[in-house]
Short mmCIF file of N, CA and C in Angstrom, two decimals:
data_model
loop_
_atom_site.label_atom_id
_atom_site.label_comp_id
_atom_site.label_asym_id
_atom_site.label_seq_id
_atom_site.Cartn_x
_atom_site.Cartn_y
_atom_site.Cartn_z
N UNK T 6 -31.17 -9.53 -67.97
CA UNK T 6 -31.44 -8.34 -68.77
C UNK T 6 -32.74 -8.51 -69.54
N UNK T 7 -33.00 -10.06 -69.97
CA UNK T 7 -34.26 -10.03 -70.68
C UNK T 7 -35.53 -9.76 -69.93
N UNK T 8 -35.28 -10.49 -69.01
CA UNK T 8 -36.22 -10.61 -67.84
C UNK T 8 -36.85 -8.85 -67.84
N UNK T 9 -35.96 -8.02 -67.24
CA UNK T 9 -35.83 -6.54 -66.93
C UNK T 9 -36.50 -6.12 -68.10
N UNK T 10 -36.09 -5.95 -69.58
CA UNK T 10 -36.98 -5.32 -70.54
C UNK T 10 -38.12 -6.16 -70.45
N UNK T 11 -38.36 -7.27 -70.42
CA UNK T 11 -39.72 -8.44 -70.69
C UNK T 11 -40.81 -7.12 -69.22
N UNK T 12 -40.29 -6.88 -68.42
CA UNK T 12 -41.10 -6.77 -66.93
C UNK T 12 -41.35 -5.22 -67.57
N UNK T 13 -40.49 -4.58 -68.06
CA UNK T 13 -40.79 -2.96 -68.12
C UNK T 13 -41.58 -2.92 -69.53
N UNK T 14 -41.36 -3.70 -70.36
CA UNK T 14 -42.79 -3.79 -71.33
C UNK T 14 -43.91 -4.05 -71.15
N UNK T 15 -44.15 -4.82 -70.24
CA UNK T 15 -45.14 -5.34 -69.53
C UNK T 15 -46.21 -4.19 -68.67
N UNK T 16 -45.16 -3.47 -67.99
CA UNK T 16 -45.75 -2.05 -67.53
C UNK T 16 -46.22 -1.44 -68.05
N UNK T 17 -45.31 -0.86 -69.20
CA UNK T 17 -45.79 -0.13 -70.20
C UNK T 17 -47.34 -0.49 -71.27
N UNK T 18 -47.30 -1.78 -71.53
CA UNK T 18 -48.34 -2.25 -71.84
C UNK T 18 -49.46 -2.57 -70.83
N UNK T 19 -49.63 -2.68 -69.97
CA UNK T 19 -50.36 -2.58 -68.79
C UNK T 19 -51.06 -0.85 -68.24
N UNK T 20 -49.80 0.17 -68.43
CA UNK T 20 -50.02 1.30 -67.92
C UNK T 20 -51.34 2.11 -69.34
N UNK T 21 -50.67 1.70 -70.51
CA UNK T 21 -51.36 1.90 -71.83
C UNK T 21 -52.71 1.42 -71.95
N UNK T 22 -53.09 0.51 -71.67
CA UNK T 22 -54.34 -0.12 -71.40
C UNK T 22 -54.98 0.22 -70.44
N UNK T 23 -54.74 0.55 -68.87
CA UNK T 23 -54.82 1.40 -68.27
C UNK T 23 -55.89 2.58 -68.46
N UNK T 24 -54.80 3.31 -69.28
CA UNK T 24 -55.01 4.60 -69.53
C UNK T 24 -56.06 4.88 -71.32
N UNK T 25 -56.03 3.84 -72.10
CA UNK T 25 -57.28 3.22 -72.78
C UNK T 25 -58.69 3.28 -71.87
N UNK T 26 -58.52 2.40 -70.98
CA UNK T 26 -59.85 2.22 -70.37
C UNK T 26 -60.73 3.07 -69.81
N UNK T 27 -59.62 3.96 -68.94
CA UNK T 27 -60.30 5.61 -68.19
C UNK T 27 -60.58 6.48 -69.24
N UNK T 28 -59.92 6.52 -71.00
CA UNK T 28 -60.16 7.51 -71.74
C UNK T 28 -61.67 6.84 -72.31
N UNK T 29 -61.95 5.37 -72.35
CA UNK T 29 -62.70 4.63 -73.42
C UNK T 29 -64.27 5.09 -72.46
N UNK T 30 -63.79 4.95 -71.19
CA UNK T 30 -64.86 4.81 -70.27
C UNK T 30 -65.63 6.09 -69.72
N UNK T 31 -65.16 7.52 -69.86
CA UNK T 31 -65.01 8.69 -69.62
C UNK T 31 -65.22 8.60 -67.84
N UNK T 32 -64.78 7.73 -67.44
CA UNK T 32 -64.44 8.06 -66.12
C UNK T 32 -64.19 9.45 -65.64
N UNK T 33 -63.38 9.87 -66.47
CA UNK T 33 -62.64 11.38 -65.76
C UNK T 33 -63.07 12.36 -66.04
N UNK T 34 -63.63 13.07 -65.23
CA UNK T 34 -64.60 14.52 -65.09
C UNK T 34 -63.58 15.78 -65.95
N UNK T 35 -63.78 16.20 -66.62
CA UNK T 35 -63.12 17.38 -67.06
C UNK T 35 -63.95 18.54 -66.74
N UNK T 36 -64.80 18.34 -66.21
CA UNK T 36 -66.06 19.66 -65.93
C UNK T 36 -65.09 20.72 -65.29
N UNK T 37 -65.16 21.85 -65.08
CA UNK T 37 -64.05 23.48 -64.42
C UNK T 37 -64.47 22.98 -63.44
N UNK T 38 -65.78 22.60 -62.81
CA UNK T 38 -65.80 22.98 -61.42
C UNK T 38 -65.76 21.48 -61.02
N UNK T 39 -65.41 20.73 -61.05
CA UNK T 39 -64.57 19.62 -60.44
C UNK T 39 -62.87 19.46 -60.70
N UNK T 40 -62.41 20.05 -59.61
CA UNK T 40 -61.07 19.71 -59.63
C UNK T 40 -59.98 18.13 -59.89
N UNK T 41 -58.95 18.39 -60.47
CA UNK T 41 -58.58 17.38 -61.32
C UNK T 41 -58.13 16.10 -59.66
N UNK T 42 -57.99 15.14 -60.54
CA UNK T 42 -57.27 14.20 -59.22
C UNK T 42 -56.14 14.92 -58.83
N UNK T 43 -55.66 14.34 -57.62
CA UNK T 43 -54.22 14.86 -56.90
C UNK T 43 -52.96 14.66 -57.98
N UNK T 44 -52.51 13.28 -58.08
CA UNK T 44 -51.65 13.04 -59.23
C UNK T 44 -52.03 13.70 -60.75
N UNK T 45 -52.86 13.81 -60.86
CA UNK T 45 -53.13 14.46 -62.27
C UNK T 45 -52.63 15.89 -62.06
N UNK T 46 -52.97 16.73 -61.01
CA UNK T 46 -52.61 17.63 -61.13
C UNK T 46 -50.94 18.52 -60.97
N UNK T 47 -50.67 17.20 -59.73
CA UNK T 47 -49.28 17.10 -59.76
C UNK T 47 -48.65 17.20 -61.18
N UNK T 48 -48.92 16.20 -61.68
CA UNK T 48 -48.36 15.94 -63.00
C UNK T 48 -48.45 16.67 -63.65
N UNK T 49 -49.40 17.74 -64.39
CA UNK T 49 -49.64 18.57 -65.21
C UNK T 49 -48.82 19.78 -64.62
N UNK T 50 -48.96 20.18 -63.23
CA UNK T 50 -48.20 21.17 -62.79
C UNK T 50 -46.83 21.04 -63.53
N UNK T 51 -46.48 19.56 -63.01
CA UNK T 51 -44.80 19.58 -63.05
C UNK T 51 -44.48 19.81 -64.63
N UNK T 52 -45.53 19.31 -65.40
CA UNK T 52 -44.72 19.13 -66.41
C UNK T 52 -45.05 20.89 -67.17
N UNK T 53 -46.19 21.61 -66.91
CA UNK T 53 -46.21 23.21 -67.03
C UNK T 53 -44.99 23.65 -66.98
N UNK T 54 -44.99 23.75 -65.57
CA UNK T 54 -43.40 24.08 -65.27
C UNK T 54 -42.36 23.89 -65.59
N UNK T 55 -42.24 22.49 -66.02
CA UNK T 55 -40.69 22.37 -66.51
C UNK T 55 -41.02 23.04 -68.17
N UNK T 56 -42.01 22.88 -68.68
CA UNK T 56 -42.02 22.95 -70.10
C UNK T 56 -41.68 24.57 -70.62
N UNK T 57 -42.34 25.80 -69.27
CA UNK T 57 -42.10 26.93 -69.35
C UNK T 57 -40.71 27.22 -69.09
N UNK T 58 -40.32 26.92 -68.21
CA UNK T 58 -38.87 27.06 -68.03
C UNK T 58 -38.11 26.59 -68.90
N UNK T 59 -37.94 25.76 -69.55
CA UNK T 59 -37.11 25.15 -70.20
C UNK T 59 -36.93 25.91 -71.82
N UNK T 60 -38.39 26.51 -72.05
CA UNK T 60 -38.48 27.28 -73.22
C UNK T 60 -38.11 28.84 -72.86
N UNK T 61 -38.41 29.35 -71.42
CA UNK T 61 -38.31 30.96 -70.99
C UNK T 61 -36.49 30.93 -70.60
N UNK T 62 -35.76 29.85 -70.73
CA UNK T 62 -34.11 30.04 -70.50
C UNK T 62 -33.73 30.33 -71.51
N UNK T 63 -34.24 30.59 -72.70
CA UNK T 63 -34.01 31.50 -73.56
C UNK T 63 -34.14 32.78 -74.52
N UNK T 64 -35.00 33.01 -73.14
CA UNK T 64 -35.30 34.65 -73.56
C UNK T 64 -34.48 35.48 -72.77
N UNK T 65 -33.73 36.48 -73.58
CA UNK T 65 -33.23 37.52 -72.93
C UNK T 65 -34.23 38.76 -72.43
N UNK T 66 -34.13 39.05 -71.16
CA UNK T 66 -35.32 39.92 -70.45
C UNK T 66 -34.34 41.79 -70.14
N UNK T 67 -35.48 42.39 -70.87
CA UNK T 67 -34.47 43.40 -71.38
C UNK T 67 -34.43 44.27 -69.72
N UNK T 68 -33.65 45.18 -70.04
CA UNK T 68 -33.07 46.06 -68.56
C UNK T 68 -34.10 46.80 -68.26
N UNK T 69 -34.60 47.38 -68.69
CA UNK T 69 -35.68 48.29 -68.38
C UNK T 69 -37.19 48.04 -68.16
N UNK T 70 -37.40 47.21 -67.68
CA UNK T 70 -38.71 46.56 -67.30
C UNK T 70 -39.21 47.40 -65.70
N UNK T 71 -37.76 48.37 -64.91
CA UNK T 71 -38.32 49.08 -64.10
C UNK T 71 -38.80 50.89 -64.59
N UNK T 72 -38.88 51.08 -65.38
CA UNK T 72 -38.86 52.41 -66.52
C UNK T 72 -40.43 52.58 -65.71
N UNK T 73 -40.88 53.46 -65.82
CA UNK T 73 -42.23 54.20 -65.49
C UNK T 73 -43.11 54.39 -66.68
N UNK T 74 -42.25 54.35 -68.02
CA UNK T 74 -43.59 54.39 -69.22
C UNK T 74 -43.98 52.74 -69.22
N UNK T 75 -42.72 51.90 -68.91
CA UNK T 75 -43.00 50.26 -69.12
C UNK T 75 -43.94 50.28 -68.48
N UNK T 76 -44.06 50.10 -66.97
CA UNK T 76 -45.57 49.86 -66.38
C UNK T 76 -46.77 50.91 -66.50
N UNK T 77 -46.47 51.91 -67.17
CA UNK T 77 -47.69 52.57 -67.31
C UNK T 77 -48.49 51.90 -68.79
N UNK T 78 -47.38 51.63 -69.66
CA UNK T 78 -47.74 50.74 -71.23
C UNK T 78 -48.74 49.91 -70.43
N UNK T 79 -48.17 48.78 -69.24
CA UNK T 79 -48.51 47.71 -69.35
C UNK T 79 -49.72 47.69 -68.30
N UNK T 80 -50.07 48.60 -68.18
CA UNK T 80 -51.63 48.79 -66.85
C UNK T 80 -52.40 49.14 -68.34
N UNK T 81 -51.90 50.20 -69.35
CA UNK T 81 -53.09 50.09 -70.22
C UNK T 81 -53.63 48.80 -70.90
N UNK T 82 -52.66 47.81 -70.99
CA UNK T 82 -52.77 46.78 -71.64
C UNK T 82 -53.35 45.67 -71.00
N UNK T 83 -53.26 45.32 -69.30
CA UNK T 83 -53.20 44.84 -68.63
C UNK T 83 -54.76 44.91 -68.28
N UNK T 84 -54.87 45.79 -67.62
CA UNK T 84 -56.51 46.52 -67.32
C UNK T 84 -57.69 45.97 -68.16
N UNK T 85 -57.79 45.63 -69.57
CA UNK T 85 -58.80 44.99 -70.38
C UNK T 85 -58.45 44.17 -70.73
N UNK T 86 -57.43 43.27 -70.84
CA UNK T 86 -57.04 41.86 -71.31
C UNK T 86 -56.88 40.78 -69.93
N UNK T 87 -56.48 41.35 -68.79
CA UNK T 87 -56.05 40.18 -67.64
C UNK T 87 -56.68 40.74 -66.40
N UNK T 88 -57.05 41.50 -65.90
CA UNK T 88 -57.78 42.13 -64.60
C UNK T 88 -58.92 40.92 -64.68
N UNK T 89 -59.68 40.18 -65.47
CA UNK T 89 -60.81 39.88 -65.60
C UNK T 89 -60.62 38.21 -64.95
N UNK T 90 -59.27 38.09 -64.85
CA UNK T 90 -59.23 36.66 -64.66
C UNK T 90 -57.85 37.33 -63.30
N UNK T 91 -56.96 37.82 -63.65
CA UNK T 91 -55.66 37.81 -62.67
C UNK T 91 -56.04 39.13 -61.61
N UNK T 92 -57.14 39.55 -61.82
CA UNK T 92 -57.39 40.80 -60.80
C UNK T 92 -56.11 41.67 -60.96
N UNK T 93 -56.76 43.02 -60.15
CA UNK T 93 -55.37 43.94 -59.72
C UNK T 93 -55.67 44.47 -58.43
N UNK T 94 -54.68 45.85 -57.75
CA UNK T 94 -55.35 46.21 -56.74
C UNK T 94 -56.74 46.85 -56.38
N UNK T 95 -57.04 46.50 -55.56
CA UNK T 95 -58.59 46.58 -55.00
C UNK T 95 -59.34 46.10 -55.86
N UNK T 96 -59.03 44.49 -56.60
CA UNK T 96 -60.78 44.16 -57.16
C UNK T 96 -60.45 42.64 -56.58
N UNK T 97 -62.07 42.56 -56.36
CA UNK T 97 -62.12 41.58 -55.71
C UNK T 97 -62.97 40.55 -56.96
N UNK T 98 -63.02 38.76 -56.81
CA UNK T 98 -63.06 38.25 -57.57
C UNK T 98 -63.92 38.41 -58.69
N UNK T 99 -64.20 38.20 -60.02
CA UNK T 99 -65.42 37.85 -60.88
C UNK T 99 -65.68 36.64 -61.24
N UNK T 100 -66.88 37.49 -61.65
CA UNK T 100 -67.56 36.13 -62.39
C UNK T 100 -66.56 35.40 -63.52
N UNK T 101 -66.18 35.77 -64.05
CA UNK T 101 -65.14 35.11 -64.82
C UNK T 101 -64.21 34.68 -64.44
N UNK T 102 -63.12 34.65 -63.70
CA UNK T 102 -62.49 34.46 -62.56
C UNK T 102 -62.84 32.96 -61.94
N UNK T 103 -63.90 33.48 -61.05
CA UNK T 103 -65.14 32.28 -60.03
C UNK T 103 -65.07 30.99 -60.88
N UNK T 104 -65.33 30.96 -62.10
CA UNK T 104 -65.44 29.87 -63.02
C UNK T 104 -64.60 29.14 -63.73
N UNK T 105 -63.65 29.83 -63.50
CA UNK T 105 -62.09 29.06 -64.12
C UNK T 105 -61.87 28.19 -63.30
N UNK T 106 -60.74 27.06 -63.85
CA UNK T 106 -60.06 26.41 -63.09
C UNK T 106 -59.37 25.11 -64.64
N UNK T 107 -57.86 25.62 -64.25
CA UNK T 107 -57.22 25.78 -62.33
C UNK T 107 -57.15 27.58 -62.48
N UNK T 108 -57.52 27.80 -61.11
CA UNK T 108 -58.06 29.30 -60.93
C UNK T 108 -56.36 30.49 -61.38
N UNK T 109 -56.59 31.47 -61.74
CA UNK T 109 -55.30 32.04 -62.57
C UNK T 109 -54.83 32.66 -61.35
N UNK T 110 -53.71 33.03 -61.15
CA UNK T 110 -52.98 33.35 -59.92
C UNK T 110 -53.31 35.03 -59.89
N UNK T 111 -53.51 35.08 -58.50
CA UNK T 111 -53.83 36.30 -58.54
C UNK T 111 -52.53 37.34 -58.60
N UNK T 112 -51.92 37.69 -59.29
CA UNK T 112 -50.98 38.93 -59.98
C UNK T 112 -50.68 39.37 -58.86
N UNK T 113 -51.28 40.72 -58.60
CA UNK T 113 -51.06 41.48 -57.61
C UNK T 113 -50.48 41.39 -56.32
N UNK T 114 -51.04 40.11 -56.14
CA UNK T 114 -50.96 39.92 -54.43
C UNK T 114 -49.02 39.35 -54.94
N UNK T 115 -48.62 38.70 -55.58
CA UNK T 115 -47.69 37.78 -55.43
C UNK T 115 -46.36 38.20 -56.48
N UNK T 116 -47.32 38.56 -57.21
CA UNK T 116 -46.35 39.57 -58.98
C UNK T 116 -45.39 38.40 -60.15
N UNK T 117 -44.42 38.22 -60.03
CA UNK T 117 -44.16 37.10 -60.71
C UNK T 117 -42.16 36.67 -60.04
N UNK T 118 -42.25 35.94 -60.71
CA UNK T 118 -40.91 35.19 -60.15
C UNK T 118 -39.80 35.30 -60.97
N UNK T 119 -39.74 35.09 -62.30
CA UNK T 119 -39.06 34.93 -63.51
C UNK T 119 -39.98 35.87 -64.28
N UNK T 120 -38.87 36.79 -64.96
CA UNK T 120 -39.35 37.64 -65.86
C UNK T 120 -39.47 36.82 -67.40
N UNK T 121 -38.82 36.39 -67.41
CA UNK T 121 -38.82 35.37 -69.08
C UNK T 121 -39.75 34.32 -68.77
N UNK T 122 -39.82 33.84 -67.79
CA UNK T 122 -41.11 32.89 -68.02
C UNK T 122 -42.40 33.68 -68.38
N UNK T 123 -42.64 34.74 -67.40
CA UNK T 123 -43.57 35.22 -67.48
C UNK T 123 -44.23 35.97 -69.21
N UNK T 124 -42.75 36.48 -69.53
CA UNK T 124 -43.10 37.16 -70.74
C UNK T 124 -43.63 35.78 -71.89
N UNK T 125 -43.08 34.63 -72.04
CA UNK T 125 -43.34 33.17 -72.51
C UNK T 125 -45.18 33.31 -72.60
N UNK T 126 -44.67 32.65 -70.51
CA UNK T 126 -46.60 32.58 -70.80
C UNK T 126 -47.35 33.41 -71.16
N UNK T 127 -47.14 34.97 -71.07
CA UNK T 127 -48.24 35.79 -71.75
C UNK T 127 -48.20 35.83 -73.48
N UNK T 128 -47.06 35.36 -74.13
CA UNK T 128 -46.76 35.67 -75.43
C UNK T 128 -47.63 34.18 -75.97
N UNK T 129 -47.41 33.05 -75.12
CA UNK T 129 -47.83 31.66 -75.96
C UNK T 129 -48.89 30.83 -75.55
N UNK T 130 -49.55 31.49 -74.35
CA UNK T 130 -51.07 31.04 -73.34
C UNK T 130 -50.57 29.91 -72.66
N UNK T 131 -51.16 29.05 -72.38
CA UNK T 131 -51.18 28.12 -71.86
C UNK T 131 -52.41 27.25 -71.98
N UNK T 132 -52.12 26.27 -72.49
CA UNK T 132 -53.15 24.93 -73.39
C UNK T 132 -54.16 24.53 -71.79
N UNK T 133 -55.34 24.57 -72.36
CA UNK T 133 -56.35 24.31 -71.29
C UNK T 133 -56.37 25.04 -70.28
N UNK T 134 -56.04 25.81 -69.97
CA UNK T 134 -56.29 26.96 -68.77
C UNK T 134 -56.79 27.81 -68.82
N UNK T 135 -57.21 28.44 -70.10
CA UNK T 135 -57.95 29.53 -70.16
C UNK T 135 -57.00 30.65 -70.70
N UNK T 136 -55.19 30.54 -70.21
CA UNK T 136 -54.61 31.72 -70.70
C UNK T 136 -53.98 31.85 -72.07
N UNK T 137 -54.92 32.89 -72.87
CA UNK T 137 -54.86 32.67 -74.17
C UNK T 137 -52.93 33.22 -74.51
N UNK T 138 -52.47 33.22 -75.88
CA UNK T 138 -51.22 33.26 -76.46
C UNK T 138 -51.56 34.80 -76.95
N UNK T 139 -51.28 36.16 -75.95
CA UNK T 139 -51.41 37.11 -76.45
C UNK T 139 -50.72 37.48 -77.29
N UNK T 140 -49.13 36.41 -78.02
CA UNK T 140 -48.52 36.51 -79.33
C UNK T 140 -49.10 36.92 -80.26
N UNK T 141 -50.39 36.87 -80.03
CA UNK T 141 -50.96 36.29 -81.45
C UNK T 141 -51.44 37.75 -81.94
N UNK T 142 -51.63 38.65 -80.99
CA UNK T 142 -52.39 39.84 -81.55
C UNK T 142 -51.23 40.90 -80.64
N UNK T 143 -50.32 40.99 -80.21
CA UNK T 143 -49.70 42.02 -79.27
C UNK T 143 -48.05 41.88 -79.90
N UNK T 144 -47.70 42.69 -79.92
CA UNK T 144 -45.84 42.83 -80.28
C UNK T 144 -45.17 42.64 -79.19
N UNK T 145 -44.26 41.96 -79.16
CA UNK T 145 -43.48 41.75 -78.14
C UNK T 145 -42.96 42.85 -76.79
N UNK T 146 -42.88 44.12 -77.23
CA UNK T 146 -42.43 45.35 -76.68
C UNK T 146 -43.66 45.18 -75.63
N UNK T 147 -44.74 45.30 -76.16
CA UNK T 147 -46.70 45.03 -75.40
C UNK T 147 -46.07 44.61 -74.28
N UNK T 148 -45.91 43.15 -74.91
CA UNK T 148 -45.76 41.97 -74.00
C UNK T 148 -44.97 42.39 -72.43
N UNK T 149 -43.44 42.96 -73.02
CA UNK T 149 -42.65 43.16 -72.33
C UNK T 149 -42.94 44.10 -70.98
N UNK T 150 -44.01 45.10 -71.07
CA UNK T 150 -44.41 46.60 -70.90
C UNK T 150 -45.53 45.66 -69.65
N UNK T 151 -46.41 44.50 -69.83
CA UNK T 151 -46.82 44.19 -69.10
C UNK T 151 -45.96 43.01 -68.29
N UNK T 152 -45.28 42.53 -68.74
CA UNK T 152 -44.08 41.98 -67.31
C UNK T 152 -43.57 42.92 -66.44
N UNK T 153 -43.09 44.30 -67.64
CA UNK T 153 -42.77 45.49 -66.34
C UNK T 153 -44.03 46.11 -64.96
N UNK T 154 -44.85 45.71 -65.78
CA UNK T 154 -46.25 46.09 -64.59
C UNK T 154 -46.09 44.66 -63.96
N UNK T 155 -46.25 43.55 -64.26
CA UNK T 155 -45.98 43.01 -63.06
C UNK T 155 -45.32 42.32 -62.24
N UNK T 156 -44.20 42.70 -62.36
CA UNK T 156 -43.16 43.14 -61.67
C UNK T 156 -43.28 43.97 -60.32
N UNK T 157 -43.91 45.71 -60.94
CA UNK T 157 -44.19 46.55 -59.73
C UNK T 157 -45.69 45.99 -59.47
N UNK T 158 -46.40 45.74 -59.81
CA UNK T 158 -47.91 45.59 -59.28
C UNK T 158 -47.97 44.63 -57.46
N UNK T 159 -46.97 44.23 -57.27
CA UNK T 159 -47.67 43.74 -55.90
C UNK T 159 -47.31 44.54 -54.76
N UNK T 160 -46.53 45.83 -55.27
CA UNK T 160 -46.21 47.26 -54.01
C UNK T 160 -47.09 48.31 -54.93
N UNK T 161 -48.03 48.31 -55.30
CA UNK T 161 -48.93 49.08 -55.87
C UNK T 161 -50.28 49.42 -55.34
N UNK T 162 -50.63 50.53 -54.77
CA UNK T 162 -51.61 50.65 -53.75
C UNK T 162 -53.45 51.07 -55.14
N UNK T 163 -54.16 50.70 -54.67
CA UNK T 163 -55.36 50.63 -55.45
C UNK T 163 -55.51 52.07 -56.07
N UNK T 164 -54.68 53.13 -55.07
CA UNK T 164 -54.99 54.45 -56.16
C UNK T 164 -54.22 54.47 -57.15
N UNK T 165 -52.87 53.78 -56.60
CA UNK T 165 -52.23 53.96 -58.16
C UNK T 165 -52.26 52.88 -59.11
N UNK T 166 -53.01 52.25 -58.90
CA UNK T 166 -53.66 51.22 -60.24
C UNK T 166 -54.52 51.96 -60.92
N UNK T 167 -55.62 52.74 -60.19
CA UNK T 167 -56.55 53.53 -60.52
C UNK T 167 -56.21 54.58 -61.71
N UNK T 168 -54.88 55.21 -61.47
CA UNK T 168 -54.06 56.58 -61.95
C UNK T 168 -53.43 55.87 -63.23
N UNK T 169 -52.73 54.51 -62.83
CA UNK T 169 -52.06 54.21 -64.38
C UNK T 169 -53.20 53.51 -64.87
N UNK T 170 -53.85 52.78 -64.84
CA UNK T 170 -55.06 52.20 -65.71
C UNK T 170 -55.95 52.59 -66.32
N UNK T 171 -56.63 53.69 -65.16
CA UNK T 171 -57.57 54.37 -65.79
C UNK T 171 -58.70 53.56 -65.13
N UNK T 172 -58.71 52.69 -64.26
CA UNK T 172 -59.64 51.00 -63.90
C UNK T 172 -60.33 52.38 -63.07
N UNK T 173 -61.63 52.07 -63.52
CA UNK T 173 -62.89 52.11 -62.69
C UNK T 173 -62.75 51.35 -61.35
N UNK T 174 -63.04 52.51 -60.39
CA UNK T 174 -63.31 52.07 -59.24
C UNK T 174 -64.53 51.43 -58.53
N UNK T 175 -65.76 51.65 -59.28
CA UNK T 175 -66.90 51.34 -58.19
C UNK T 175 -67.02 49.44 -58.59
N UNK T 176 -67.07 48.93 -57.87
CA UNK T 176 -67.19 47.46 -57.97
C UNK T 176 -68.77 47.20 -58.53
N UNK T 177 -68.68 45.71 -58.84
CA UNK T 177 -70.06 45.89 -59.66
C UNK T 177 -71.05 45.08 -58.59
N UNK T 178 -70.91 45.02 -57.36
CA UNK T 178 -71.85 45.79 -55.95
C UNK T 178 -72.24 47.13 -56.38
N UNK T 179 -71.68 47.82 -56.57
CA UNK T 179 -72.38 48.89 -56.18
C UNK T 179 -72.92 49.81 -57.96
N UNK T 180 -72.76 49.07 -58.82
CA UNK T 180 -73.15 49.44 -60.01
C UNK T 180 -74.21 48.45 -60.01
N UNK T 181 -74.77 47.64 -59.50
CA UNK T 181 -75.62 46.12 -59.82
C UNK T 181 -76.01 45.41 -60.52
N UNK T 182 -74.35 44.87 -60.86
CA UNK T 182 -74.08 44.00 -62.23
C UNK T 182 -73.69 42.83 -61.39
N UNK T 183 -73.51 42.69 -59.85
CA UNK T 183 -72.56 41.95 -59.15
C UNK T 183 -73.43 40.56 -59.38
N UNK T 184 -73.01 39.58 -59.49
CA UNK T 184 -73.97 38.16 -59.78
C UNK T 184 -73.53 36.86 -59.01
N UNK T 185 -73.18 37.65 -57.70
CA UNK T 185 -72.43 36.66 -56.35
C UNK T 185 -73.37 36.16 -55.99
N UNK T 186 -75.23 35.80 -56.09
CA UNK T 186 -76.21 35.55 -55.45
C UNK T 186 -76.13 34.10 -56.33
N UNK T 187 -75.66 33.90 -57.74
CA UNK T 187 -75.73 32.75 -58.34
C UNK T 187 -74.44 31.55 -57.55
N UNK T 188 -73.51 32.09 -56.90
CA UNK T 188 -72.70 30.89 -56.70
C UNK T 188 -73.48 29.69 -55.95
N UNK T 189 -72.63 28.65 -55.86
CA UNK T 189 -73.42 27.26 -55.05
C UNK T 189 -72.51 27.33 -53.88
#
């Protein structure tokens, strides 16, 4: 038994020092446009995930998230706070967008999985990713009104994003703001 704690302290003090040396040494690129190591990202995934879930199993997700004012609330809300990073129908990537990472899931195409997680991450952001804690300035009802949009948003055809949003259609191709000539 001594042996066993003597060997797993040993790790631990080994793994600690370790992980001293890569922080002391700046080995590790944090730049957006270098993607993280494989295990790093594993890891951060897993532990995202469990950390959202574990906090979104206790939100009650109210009944009416299929209501027609809910997703119309939540395209107004949606449209100038998250289109810019999560897109909607018919826009294709931005510049803001292009430069993130890890890149924000595109909404539309996929919509969401869990309604309480989702309402979580939009209410509390998410640390280093870019997705801010819209808690901070939006009432919960907000919040709720845009889970109900996306929810319906991935059977939502580009006119009727157009109709509840109000989203400008001409892409910024054809306004010539588009700044796709800078990528590498």
């Amino acid at each position: 038994m001594k042996t066993v704690l003597l060997t797993l302290l040993g790790v631990v003090l080994l793994a600690t020092a370790g992980a001293a040396v890569l922080i002391a040494s700046g080995a590790y690129n944090f730049a957006a446009d270098s993607p993280h190591w494989r295990l790093t990202e594993t890891l951060i995934g897993a532990a995202r995930h469990r950390s959202i879930d574990q906090r979104a199993s206790r939100i009650t997700v109210p009944d009416d998230l299929d209501a027609a004012e809910r997703i119309r609330n939540g395209a107004r809300h949606y449209q100038p706070m998250c289109s810019g990073c999560h897109l909607a129908p018919g826009m294709e990537n931005t510049e803001l967008r292009a430069g993130l990472y890890p890149q924000p899931p595109v909404l539309n195409e996929h919509g969401i999985h869990d309604p309480a997680s989702a309402f979580w991450t939009i209410k509390h952001g998410i640390k280093m990713s870019g997705m801010p804690a819209w808690g901070t300035s939006h009432d919960d009802e907000s919040l709720w009104d845009m889970v109900a949009l996306l929810q319906a948003m991935p059977e939502m055809t580009e006119a009727e994003w157009k109709r509840l949003s109000g989203a400008e259609t001409e892409s910024a191709e054809k306004t010539g703001h588009g700044h796709h000539d800078h990528a590498h």
